[in-house]
Tab-separated table of C-alpha atoms in Angstrom:
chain	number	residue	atom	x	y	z
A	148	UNK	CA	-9.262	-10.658	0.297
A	149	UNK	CA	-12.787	-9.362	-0.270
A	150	UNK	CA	-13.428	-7.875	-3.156
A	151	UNK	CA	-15.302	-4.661	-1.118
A	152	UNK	CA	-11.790	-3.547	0.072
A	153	UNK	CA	-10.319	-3.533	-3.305
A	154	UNK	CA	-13.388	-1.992	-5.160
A	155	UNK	CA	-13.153	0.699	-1.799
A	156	UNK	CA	-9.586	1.747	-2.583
A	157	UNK	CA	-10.335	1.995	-6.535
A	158	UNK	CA	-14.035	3.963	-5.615
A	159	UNK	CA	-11.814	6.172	-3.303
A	160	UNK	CA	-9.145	6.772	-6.291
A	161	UNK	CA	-11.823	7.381	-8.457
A	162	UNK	CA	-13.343	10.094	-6.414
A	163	UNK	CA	-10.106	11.610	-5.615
A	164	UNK	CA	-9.332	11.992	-9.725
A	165	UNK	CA	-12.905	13.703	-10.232
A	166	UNK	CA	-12.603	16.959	-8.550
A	167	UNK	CA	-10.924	19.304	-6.222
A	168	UNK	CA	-11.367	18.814	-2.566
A	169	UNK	CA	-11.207	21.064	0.452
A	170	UNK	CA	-8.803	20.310	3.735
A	171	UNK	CA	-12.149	18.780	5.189
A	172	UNK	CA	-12.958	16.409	2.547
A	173	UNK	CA	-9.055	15.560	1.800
A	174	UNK	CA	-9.103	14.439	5.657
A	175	UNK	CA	-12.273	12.201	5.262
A	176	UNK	CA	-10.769	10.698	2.342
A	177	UNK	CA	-7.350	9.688	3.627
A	178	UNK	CA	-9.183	8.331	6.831
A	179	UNK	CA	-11.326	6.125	4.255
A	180	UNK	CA	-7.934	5.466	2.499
A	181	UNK	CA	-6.453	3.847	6.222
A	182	UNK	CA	-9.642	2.156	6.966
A	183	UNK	CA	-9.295	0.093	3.412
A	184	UNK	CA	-5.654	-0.321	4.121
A	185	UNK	CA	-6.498	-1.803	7.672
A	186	UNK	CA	-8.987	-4.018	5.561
A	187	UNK	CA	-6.645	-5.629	3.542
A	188	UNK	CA	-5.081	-8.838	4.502
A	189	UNK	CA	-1.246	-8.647	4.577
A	190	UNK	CA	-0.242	-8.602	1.002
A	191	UNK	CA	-3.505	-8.729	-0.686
A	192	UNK	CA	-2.522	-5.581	-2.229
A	193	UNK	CA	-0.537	-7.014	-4.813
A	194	UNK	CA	-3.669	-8.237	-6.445
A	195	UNK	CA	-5.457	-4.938	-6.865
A	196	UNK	CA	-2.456	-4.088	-9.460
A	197	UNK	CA	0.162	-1.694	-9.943
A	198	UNK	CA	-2.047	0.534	-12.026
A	199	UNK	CA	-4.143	1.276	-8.605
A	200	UNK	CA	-1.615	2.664	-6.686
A	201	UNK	CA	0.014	4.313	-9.485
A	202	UNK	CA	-3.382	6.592	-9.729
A	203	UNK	CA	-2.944	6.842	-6.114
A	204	UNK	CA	0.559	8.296	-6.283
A	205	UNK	CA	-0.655	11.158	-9.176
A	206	UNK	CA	-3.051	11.827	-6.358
A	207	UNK	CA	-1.020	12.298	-2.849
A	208	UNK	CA	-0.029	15.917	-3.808
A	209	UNK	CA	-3.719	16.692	-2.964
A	210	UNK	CA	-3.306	15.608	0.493
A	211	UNK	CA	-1.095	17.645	3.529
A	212	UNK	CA	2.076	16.053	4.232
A	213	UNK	CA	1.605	13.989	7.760
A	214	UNK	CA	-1.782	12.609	5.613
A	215	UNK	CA	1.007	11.905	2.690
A	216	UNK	CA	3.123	10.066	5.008
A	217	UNK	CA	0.429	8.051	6.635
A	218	UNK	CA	-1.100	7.018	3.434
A	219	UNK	CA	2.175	6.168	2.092
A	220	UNK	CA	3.115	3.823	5.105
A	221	UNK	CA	-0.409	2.160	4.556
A	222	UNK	CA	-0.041	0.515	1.433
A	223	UNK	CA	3.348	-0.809	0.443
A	224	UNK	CA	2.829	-1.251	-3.391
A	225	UNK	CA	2.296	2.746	-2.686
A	226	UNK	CA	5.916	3.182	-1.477
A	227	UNK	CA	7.353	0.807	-3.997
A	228	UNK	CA	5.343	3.225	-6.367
A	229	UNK	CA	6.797	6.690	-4.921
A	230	UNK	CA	10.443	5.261	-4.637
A	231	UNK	CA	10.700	4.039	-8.204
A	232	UNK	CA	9.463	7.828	-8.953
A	233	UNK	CA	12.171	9.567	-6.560
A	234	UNK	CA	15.016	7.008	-8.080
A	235	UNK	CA	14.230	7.664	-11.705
A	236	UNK	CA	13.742	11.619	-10.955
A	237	UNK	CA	17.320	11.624	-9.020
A	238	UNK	CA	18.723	9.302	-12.131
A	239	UNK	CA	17.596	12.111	-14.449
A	240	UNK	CA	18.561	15.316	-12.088
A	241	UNK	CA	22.256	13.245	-12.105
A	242	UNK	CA	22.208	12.464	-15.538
A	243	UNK	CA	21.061	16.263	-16.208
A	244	UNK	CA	23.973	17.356	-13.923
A	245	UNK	CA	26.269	15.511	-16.081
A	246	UNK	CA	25.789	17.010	-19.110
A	247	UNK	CA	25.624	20.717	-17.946
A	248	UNK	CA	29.016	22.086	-19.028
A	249	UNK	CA	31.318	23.455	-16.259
A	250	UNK	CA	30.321	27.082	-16.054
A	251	UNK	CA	33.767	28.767	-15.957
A	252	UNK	CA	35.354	28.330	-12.058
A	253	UNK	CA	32.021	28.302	-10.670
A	254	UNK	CA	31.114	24.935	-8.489
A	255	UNK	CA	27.437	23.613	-7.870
């Protein structure tokens, strides 16, 4: 892997963690985010680190959700990251669920 595509998708992280963005800028940004993913030799991403595409995750909520979904299905250390966040937030919601005593008669 070169290292330009890896220092791209950090650069692009970095930028995206500075500020707030309008719809216009958000677009640019995830097209930048598939051209680096298109860079990347098949499983080259591993090397860039988890911490990478952690940041990444904190970030998608900036983004509409077709761009969400596309940036998501570009990097797959990125959907490893936002499963092991919906797993551990269902784990909790059932764990949560669990300990909520039984309201009277009434069901959830």
């Amino acid at each position: 892997m070169a290292g330009g595509e890896g220092g791209g998708l950090i650069a692009l992280v970095e930028k995206l963690e500075g500020q707030a963005f309008d719809l216009e800028d958000v677009t640019t940004i995830c097209q930048s985010l598939l051209a680096v993913a298109a860079q990347l030799p098949e499983g080259s991403e591993s090397h860039l680190g988890s911490s990478v595409f952690e940041r990444l995750g904190q970030q998608l909520v900036k983004f509409p959700e077709s761009q969400r979904q596309q940036i998501i299905a570009a990097f797959a250390p990125l959907r490893q990251n936002v499963r092991h966040h919906m797993v551990q937030t269902i784990r909790g919601l059932n764990r949560w669920l669990c300990e909520v005593p039984a309201c009277g008669s009434a069901q959830l």
